[in-house]
mmCIF file of C-alpha atoms in Angstrom:
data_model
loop_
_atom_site.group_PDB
_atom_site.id
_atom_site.type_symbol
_atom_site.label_atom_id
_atom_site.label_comp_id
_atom_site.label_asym_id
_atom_site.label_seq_id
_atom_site.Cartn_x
_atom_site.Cartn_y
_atom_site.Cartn_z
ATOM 1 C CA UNK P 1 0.000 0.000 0.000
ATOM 2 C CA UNK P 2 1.619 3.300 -0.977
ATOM 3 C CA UNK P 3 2.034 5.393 1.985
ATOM 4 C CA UNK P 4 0.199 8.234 0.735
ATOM 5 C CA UNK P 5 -2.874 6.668 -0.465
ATOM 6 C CA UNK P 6 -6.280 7.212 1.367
ATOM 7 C CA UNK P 7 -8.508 4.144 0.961
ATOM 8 C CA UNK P 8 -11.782 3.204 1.734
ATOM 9 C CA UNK P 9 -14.053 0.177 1.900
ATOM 10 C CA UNK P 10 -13.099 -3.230 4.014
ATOM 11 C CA UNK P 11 -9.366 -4.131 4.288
ATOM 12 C CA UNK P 12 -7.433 -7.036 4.619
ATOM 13 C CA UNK P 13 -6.174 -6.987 8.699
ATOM 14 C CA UNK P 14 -2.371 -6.717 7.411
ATOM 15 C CA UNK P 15 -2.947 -3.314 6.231
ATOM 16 C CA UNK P 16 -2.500 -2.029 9.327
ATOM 17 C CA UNK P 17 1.340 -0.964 9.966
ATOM 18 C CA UNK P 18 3.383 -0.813 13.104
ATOM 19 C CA UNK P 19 6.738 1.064 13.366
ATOM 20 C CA UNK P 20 8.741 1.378 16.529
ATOM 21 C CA UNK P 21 12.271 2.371 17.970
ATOM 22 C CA UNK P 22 13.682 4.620 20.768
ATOM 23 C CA UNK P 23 11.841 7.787 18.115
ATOM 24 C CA UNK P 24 10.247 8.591 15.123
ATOM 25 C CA UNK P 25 13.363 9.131 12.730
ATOM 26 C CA UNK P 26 14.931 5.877 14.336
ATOM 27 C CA UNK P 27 11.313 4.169 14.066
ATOM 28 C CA UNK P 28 11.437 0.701 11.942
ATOM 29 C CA UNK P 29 8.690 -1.987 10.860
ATOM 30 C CA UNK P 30 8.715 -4.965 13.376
ATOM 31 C CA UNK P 31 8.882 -8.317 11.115
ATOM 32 C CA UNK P 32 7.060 -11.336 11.312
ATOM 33 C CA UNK P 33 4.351 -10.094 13.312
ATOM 34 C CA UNK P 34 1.663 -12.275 13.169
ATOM 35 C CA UNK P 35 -1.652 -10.586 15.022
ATOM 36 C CA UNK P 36 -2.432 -7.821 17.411
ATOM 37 C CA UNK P 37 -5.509 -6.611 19.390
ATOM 38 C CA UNK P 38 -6.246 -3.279 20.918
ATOM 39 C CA UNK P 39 -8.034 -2.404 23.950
ATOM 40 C CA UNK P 40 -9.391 0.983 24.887
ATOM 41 C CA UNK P 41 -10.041 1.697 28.719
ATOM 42 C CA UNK P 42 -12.173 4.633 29.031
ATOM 43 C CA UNK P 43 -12.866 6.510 32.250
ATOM 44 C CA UNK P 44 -16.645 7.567 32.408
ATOM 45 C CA UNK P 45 -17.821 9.743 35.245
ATOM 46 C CA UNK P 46 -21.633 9.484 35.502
ATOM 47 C CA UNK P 47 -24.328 11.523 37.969
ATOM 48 C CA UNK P 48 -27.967 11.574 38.272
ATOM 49 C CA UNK P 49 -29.512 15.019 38.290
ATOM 50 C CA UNK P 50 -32.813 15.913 39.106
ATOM 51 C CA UNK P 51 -33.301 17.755 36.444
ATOM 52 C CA UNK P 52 -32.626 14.559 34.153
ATOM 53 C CA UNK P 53 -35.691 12.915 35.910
ATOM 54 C CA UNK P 54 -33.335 10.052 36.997
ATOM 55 C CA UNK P 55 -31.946 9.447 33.516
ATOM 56 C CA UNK P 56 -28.256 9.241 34.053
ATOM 57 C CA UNK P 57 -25.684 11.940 32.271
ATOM 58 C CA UNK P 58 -21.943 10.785 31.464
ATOM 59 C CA UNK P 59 -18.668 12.178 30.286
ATOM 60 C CA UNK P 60 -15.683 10.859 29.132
ATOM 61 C CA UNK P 61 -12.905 11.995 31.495
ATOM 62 C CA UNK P 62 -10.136 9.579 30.785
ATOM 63 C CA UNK P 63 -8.603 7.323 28.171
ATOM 64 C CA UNK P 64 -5.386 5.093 28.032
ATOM 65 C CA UNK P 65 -4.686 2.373 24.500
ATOM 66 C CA UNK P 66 -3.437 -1.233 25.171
ATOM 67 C CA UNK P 67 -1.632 -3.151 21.729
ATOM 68 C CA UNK P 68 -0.921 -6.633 22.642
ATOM 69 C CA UNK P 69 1.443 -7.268 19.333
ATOM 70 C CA UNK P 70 1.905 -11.018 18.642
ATOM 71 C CA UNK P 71 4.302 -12.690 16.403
ATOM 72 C CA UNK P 72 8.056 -14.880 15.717
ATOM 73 C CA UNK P 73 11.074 -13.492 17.088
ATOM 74 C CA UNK P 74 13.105 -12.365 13.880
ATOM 75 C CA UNK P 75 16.923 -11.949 15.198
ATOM 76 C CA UNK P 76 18.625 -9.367 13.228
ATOM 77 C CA UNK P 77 15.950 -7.232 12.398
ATOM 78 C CA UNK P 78 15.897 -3.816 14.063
ATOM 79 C CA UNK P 79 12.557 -3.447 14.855
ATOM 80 C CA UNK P 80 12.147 -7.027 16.375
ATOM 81 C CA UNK P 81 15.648 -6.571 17.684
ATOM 82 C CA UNK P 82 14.211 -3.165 19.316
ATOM 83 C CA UNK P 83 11.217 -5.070 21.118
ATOM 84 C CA UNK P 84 13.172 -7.750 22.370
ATOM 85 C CA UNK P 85 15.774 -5.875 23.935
ATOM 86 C CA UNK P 86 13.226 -4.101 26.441
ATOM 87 C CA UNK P 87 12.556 -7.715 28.044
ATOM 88 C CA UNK P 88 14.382 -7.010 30.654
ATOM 89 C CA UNK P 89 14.191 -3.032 30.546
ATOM 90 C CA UNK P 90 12.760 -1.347 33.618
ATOM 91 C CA UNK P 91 11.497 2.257 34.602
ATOM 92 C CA UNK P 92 11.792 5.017 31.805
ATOM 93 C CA UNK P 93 14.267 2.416 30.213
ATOM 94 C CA UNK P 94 11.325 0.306 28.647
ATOM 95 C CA UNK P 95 9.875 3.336 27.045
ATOM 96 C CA UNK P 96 9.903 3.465 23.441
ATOM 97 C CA UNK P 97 8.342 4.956 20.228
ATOM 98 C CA UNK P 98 5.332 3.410 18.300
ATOM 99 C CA UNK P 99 3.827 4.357 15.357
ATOM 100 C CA UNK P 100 0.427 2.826 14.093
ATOM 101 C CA UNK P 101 -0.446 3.078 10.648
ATOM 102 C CA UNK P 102 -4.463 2.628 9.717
ATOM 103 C CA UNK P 103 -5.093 1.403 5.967
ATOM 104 C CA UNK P 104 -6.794 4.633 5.674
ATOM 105 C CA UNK P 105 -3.802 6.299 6.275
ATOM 106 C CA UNK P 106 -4.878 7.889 9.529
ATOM 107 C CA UNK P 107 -1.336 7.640 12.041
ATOM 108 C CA UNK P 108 -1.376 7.463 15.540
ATOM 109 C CA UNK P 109 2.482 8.079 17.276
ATOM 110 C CA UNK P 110 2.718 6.942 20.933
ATOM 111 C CA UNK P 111 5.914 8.876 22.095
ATOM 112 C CA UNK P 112 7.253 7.493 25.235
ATOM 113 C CA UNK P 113 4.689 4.598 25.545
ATOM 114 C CA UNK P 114 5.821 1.173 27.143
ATOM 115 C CA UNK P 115 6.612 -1.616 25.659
ATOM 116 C CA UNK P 116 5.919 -5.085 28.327
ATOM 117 C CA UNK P 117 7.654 -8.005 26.646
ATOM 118 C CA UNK P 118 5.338 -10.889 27.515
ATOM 119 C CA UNK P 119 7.234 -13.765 25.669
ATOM 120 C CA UNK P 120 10.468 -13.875 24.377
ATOM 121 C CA UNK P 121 11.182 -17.172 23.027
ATOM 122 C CA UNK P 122 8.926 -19.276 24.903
ATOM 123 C CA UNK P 123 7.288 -22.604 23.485
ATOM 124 C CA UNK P 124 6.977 -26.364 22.720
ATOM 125 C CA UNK P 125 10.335 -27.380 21.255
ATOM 126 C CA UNK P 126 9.190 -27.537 17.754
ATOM 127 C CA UNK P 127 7.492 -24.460 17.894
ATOM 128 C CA UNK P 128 9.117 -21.291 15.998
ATOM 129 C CA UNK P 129 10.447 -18.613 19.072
ATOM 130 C CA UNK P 130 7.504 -15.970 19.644
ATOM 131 C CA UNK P 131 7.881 -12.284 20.727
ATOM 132 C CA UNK P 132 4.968 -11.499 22.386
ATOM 133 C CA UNK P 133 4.459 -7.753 23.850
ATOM 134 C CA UNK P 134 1.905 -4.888 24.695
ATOM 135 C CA UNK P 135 2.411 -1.654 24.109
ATOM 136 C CA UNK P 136 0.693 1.016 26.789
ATOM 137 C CA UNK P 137 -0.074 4.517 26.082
ATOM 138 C CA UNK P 138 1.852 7.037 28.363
ATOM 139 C CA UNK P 139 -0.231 10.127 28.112
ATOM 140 C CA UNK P 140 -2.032 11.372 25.083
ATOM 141 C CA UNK P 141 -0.720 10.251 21.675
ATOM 142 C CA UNK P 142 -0.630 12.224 18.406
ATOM 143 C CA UNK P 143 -3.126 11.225 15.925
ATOM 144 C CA UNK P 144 -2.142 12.451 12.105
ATOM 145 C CA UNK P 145 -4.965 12.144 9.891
ATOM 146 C CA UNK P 146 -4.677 10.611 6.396
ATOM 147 C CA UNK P 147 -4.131 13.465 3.395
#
């Protein structure tokens, strides 16, 4: 897909890009990633006025993203190389850069979000060596829209 093209209608799941690294200019595709799931947590503050008549108001007053990233562990190649070596990574030292491209083109950029390695290697003995992480917002990211 040519990275300025805005597209519309259903999509293939592979569409969707991942880039990561300590920043943006140093960010790099991750390979053989095989799946990934996201998971918004949204903090909702609701009341009940009495001028509502008991129907309940809300607001949004919080948000935080969850990518759980799944795939083979690919030694030599940066961006797997980049995920792998925050296994063991701790405090600010397991931050990183992520950006998520939709197949619209829309980007999302999580600066200084943190990457939990949840399997590095791991698996029957026949099995190929997975690298399983999450990635964790860390404040608001940037969200580019496609051109």
């Amino acid at each position: 897909m040519d990275g300025n093209t805005t597209r519309t209608g259903v999509f293939p799941v592979y569409e969707n890009q991942f880039k990561v690294g300590a920043d943006k200019e140093s960010a790099t595709s991750i390979a053989d990633m095989e799946t990934f799931s996201v998971t918004f947590d949204n903090g909702v503050e609701e009341w009940k006025p009495f001028d509502h008549e008991g129907w309940t108001r809300r607001v949004m007053t919080a948000k935080s993203i969850s990518i759980s990233i799944n795939g083979k562990r690919n030694i030599g190649d940066a961006g797997n190389d980049y995920v792998a070596g925050k296994a063991f990574a701790n405090g600010r030292d397991a931050e990183g850069y992520l950006e998520w491209r939709f197949p619209d083109g829309t980007t999302v950029a999580f600066e200084d979000c943190v990457i939990n390695v949840t399997n590095i290697g791991a698996g029957d003995s026949t099995n190929v060596g997975p690298l399983e992480f999450e990635v964790l917002s860390n404040g608001k990211p940037k969200v580019i829209p496609a051109v």
